[in-house]
PDB file of C-alpha atoms in Angstrom:
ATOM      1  CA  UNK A  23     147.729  98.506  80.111  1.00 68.00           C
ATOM      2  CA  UNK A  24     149.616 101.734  80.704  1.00 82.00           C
ATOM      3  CA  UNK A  25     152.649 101.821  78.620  1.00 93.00           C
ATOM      4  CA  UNK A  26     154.178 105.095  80.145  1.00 96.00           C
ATOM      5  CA  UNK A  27     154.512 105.248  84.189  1.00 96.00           C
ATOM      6  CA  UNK A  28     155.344 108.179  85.715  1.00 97.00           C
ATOM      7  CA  UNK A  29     155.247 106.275  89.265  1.00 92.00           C
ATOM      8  CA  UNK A  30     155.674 109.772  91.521  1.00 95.00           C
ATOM      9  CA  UNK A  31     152.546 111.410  91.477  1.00 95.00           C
ATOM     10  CA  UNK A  32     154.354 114.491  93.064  1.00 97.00           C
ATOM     11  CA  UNK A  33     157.297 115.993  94.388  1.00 97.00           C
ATOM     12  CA  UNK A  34     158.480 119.350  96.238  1.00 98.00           C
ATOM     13  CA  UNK A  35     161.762 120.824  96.271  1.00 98.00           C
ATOM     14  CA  UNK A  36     163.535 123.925  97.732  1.00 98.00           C
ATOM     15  CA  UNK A  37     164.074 126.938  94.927  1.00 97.00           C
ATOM     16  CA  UNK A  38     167.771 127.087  93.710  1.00 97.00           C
ATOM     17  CA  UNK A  39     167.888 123.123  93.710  1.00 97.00           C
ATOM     18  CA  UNK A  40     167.699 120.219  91.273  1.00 98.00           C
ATOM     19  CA  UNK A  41     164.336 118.409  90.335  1.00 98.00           C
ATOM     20  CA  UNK A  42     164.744 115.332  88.889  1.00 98.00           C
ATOM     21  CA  UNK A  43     161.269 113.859  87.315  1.00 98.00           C
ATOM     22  CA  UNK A  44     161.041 110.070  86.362  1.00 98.00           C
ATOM     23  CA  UNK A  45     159.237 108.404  83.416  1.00 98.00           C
ATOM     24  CA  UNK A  46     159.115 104.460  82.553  1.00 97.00           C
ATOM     25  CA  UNK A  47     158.044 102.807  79.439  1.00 97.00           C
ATOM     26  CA  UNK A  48     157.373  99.275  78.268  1.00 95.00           C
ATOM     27  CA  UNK A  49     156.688  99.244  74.788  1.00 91.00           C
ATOM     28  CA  UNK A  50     160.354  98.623  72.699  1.00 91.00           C
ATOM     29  CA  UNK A  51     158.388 100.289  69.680  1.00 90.00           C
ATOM     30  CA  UNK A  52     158.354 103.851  71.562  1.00 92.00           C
ATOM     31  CA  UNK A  53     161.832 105.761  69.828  1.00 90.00           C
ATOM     32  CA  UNK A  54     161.171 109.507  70.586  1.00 92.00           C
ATOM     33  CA  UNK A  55     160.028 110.786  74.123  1.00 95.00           C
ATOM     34  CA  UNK A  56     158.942 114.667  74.963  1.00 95.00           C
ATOM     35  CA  UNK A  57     158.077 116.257  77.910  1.00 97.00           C
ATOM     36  CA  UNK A  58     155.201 118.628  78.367  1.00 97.00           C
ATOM     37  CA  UNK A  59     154.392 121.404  81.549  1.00 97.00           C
ATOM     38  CA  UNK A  60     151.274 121.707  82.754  1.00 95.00           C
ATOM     39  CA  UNK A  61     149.608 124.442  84.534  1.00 92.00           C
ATOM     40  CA  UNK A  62     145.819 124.273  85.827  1.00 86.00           C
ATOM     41  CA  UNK A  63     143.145 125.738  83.080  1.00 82.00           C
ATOM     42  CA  UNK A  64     145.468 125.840  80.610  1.00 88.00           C
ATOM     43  CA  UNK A  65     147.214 123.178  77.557  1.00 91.00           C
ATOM     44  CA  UNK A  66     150.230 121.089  77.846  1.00 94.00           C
ATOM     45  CA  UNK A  67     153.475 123.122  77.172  1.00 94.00           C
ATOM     46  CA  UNK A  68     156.316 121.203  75.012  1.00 94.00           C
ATOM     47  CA  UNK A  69     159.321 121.602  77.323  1.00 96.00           C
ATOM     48  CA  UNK A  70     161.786 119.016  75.593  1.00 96.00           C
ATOM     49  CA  UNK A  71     162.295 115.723  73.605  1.00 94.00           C
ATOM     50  CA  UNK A  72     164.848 113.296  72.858  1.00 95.00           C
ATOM     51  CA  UNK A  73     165.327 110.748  69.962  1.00 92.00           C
ATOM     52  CA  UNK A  74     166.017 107.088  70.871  1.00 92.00           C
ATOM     53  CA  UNK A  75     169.079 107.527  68.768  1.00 93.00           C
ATOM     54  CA  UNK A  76     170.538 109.783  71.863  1.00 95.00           C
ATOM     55  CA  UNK A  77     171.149 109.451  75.418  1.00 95.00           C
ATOM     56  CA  UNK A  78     171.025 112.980  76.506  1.00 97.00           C
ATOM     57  CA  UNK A  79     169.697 116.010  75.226  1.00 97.00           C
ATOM     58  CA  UNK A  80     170.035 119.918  76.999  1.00 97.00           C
ATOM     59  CA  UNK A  81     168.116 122.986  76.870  1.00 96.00           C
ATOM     60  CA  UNK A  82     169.335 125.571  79.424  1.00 97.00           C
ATOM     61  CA  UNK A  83     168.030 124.661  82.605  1.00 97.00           C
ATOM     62  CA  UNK A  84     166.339 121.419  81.286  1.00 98.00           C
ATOM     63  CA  UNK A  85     167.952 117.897  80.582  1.00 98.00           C
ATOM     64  CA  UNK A  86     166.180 114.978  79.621  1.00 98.00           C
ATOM     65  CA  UNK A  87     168.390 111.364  79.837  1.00 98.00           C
ATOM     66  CA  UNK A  88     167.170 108.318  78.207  1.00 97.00           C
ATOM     67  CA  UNK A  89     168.061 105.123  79.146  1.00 97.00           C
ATOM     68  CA  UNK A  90     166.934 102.267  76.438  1.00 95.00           C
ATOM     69  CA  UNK A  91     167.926  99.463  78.198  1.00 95.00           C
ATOM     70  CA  UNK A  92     166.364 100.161  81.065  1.00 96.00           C
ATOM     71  CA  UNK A  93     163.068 101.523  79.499  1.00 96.00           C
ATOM     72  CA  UNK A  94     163.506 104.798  81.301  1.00 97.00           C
ATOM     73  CA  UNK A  95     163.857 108.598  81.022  1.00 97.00           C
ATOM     74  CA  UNK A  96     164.320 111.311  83.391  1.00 98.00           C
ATOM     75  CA  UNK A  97     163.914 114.944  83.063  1.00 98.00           C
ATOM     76  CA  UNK A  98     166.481 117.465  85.272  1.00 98.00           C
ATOM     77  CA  UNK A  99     165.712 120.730  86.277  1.00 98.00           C
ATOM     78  CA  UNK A 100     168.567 122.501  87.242  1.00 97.00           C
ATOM     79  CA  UNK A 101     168.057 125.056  89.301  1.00 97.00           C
ATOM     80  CA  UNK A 102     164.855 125.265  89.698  1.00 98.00           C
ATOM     81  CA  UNK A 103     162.574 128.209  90.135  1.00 97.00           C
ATOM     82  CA  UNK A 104     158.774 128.577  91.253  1.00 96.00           C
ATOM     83  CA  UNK A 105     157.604 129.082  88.213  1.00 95.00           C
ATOM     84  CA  UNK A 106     158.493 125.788  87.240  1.00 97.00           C
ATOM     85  CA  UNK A 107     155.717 124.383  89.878  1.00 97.00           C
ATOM     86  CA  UNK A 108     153.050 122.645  87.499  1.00 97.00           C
ATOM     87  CA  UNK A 109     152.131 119.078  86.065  1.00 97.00           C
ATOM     88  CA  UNK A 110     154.635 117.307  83.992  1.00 98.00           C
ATOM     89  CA  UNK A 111     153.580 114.572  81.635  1.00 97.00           C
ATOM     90  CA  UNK A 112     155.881 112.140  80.149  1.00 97.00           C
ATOM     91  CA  UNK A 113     155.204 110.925  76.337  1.00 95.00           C
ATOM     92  CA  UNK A 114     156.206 108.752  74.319  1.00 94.00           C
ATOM     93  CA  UNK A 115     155.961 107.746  70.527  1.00 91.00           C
ATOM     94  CA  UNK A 116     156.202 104.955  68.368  1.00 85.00           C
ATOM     95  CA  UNK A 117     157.326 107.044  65.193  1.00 67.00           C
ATOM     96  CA  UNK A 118     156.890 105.897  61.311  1.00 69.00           C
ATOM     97  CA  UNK A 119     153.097 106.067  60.763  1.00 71.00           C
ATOM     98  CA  UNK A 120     152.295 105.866  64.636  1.00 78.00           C
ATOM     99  CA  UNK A 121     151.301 109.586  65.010  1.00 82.00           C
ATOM    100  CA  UNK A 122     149.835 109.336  68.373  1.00 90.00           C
ATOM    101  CA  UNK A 123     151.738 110.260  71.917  1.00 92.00           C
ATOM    102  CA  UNK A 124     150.962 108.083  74.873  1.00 94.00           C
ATOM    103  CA  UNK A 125     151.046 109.881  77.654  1.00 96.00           C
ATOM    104  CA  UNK A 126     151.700 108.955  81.544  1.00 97.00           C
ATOM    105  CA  UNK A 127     149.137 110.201  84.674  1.00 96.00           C
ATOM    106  CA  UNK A 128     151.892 113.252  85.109  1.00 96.00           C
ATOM    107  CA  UNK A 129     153.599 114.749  88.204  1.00 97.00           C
ATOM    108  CA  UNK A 130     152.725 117.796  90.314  1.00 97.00           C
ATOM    109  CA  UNK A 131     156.016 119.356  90.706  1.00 98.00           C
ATOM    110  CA  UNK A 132     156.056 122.275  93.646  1.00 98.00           C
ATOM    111  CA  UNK A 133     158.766 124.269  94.123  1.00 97.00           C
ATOM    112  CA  UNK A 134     159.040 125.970  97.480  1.00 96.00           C
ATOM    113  CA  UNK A 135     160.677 129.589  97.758  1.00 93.00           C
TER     114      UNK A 135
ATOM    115  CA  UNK B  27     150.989 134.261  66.063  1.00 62.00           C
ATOM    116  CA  UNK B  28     148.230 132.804  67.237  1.00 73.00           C
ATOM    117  CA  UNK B  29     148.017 129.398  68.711  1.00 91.00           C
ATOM    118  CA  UNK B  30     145.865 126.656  68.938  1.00 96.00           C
ATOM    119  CA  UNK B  31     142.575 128.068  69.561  1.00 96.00           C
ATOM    120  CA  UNK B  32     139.548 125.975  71.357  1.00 97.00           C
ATOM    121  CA  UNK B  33     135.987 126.566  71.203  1.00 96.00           C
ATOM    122  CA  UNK B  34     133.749 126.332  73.820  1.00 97.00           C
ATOM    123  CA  UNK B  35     135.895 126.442  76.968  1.00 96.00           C
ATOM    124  CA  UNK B  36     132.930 124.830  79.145  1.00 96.00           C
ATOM    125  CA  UNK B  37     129.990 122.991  78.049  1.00 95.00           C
ATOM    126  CA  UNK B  38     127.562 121.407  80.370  1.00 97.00           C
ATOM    127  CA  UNK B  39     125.226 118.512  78.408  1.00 97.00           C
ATOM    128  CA  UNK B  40     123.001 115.649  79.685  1.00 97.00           C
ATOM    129  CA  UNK B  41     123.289 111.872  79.028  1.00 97.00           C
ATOM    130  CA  UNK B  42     122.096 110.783  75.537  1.00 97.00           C
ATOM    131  CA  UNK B  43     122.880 114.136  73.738  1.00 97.00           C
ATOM    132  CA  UNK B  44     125.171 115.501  71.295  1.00 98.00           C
ATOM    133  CA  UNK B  45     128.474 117.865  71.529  1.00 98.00           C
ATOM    134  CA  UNK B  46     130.667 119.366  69.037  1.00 98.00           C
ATOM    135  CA  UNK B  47     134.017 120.871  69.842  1.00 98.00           C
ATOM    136  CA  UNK B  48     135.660 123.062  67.657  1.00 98.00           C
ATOM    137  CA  UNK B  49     139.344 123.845  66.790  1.00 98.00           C
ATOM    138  CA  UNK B  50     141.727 125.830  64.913  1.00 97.00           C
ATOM    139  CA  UNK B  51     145.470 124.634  64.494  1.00 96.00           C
ATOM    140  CA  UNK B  52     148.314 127.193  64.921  1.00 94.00           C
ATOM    141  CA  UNK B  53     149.487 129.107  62.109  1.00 93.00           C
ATOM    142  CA  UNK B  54     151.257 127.011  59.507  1.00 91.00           C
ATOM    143  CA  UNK B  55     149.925 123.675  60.987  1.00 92.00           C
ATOM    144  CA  UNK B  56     148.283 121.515  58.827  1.00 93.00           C
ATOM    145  CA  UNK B  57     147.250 118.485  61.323  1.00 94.00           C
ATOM    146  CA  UNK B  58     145.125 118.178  64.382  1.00 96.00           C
ATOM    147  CA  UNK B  59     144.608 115.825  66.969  1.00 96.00           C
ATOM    148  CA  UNK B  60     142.367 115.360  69.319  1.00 98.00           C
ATOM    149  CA  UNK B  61     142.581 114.095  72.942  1.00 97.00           C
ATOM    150  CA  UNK B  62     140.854 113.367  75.900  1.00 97.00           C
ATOM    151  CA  UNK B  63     142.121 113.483  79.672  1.00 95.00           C
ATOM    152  CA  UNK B  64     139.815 112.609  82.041  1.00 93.00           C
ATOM    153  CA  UNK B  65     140.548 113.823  85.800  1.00 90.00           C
ATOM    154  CA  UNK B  66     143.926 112.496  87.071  1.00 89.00           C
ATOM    155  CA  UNK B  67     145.229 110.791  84.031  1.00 92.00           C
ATOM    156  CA  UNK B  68     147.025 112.007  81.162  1.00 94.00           C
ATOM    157  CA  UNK B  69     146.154 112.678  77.823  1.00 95.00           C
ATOM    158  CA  UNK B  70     144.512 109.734  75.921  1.00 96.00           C
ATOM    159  CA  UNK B  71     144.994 109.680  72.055  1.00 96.00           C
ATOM    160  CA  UNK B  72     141.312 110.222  70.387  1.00 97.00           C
ATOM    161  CA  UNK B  73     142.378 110.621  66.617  1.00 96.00           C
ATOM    162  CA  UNK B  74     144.015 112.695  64.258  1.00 95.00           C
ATOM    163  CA  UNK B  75     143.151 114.548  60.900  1.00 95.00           C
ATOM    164  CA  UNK B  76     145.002 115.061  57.992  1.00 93.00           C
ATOM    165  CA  UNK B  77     144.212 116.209  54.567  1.00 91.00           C
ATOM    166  CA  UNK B  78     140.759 116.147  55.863  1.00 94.00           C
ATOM    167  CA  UNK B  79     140.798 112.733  56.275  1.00 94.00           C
ATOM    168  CA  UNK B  80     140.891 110.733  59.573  1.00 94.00           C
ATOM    169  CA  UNK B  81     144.680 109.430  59.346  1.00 93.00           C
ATOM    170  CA  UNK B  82     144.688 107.587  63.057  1.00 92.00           C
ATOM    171  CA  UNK B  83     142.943 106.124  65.652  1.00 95.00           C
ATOM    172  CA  UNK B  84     142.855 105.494  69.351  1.00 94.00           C
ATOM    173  CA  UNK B  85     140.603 103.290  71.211  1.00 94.00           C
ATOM    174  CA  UNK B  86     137.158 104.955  71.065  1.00 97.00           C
ATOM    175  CA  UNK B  87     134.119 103.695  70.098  1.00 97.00           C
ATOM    176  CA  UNK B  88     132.235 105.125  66.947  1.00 96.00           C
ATOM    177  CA  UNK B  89     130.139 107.980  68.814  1.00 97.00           C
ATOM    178  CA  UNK B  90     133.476 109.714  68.367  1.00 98.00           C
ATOM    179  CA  UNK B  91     133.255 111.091  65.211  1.00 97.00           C
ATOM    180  CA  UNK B  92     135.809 114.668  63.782  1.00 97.00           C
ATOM    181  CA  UNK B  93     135.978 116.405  60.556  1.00 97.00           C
ATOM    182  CA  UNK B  94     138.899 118.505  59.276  1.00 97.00           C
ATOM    183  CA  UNK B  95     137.742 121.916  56.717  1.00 97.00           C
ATOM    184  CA  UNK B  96     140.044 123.011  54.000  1.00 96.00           C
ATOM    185  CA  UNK B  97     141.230 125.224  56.474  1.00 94.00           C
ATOM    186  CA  UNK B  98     142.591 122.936  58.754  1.00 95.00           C
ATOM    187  CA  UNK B  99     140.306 123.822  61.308  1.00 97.00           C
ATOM    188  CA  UNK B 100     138.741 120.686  63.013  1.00 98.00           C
ATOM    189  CA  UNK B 101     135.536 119.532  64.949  1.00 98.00           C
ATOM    190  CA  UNK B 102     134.805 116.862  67.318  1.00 98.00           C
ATOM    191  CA  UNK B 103     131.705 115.553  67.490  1.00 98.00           C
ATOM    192  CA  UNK B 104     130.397 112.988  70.237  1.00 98.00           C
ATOM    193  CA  UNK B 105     127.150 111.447  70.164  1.00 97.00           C
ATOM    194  CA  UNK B 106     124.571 109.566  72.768  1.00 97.00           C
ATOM    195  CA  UNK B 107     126.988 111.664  75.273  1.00 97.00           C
ATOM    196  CA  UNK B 108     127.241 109.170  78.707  1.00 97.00           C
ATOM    197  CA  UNK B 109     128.561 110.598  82.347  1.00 97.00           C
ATOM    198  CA  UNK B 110     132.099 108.699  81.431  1.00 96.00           C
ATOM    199  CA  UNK B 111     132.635 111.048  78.705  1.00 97.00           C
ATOM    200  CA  UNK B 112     132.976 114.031  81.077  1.00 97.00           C
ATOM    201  CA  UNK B 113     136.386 114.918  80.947  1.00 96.00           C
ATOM    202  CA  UNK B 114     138.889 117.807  78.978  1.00 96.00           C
ATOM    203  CA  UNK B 115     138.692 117.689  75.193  1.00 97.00           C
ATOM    204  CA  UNK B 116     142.276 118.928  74.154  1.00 97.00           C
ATOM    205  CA  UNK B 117     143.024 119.732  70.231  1.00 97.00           C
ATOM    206  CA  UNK B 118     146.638 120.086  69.411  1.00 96.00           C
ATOM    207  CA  UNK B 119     148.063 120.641  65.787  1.00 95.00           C
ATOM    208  CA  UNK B 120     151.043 120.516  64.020  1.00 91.00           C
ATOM    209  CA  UNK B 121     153.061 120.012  60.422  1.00 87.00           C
ATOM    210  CA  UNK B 122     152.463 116.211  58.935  1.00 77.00           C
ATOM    211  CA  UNK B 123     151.902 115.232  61.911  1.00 68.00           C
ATOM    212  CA  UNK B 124     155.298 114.983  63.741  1.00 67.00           C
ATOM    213  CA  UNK B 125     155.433 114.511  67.488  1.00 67.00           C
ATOM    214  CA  UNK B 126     155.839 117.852  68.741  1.00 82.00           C
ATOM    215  CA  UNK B 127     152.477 119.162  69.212  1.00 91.00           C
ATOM    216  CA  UNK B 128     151.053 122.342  70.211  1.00 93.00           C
ATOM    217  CA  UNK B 129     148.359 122.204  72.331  1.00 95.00           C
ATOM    218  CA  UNK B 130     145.071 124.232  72.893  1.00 96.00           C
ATOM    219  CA  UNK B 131     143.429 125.011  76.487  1.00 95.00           C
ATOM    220  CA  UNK B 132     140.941 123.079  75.935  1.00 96.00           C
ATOM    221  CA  UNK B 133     137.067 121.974  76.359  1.00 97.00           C
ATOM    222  CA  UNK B 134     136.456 121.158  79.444  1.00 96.00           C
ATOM    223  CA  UNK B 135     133.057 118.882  79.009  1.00 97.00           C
ATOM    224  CA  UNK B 136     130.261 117.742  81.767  1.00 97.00           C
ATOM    225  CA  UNK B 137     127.780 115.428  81.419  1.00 97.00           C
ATOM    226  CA  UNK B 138     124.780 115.528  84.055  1.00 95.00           C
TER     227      UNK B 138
END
């Protein structure tokens, strides 16, 4: 039972444009969500999280949108640059004495000069 | 400021032995948890240490066994080692626990 999807397993866009990077979730319990980069031989890299409490939160060139109802969050890269090309996971956690993150499969971004 | 730092960064064993993975949280960190992604899939939850004690588990059977040192450093230990366990052994620490983890490179684990 995989309680985060990240349904695209990748996706390639032109340098200088927007890459938008999808996450589902089913469990209600989940109320804070991060986002982590990727790149081959190395850890996952926190990029950005967001509270349940908030719809939206920004950091420079990232965004990350939440939508409760819906069970769904979405991370925006605006613009983006090829140094952004890696694996993305999606996370999620349940918060109070839940310490652990639930991860989805990920998604290979590539951005093309 | 160092980071989280993993030890070994390959290890090749055969079915029916026994691995230990070592790690040492960032700077300041006082938790560590340990997880394993096999190839494809994302990170799956192992456990965590905390005051040296085991504070949370995932779904793993027994032969997955971790200590935490006064030091906060931490060691995973696997026993009767089977071909499904090949996969990358991540260790990532932080303070009390909170979500925001920081994440080592990793053990990257193959069983013959």
């Amino acid at each position: 039972d995989q309680q985060v999807k990240q349904n695209s397993p990748s996706l390639s866009v032109q340098e200088g444009r927007i890459s938008i990077l999808n996450c589902d979730y089913t469990n209600s319990m989940f109320d804070y969500f991060l986002w982590y980069k990727k790149y081959p031989a190395e850890g996952p890299t926190f990029l950005i999280s967001i509270s349940s409490i908030k719809d939206k939160n920004e950091d420079g060139r990232f965004t990350v949108f939440l939508n409760k109802s819906a069970k769904h969050l979405s991370l925006h890269i605006v613009p983006s640059q090829p140094g952004d090309s890696a694996v993305y996971f999606c996370a999620a956690s349940g918060g109070g004495s839940n310490y652990k993150l639930t991860f989805g499969k990920g998604t290979l971004l590539t951005v093309n000069p | 400021d160092a980071g989280v730092t993993q030890s070994p960064t390959h290890l090749i064993k055969t079915r029916g032995q026994q691995v230990t993975l070592r790690c040492s949280p960032k700077s300041g960190h006082d938790t560590v948890s340990w997880y394993q992604q096999a190839l494809g899939q994302g990170p799956q939850f192992i456990f965590q240490y905390y005051e040296e004690e085991e504070r949370q588990r995932g779904n793993f059977p027994d032969r997955f066994s971790g200590h935490q040192f006064p030091n906060y450093s931490s060691e995973l230990n696997v026993n009767a080692l089977l071909l499904g366990d090949s996969a990358h052994y991540l260790c990532a620490s932080s303070l009390g626990g909170k979500e925001k983890l920081f994440f080592g490179s990793g053990t990257q684990l193959s069983v013959l």
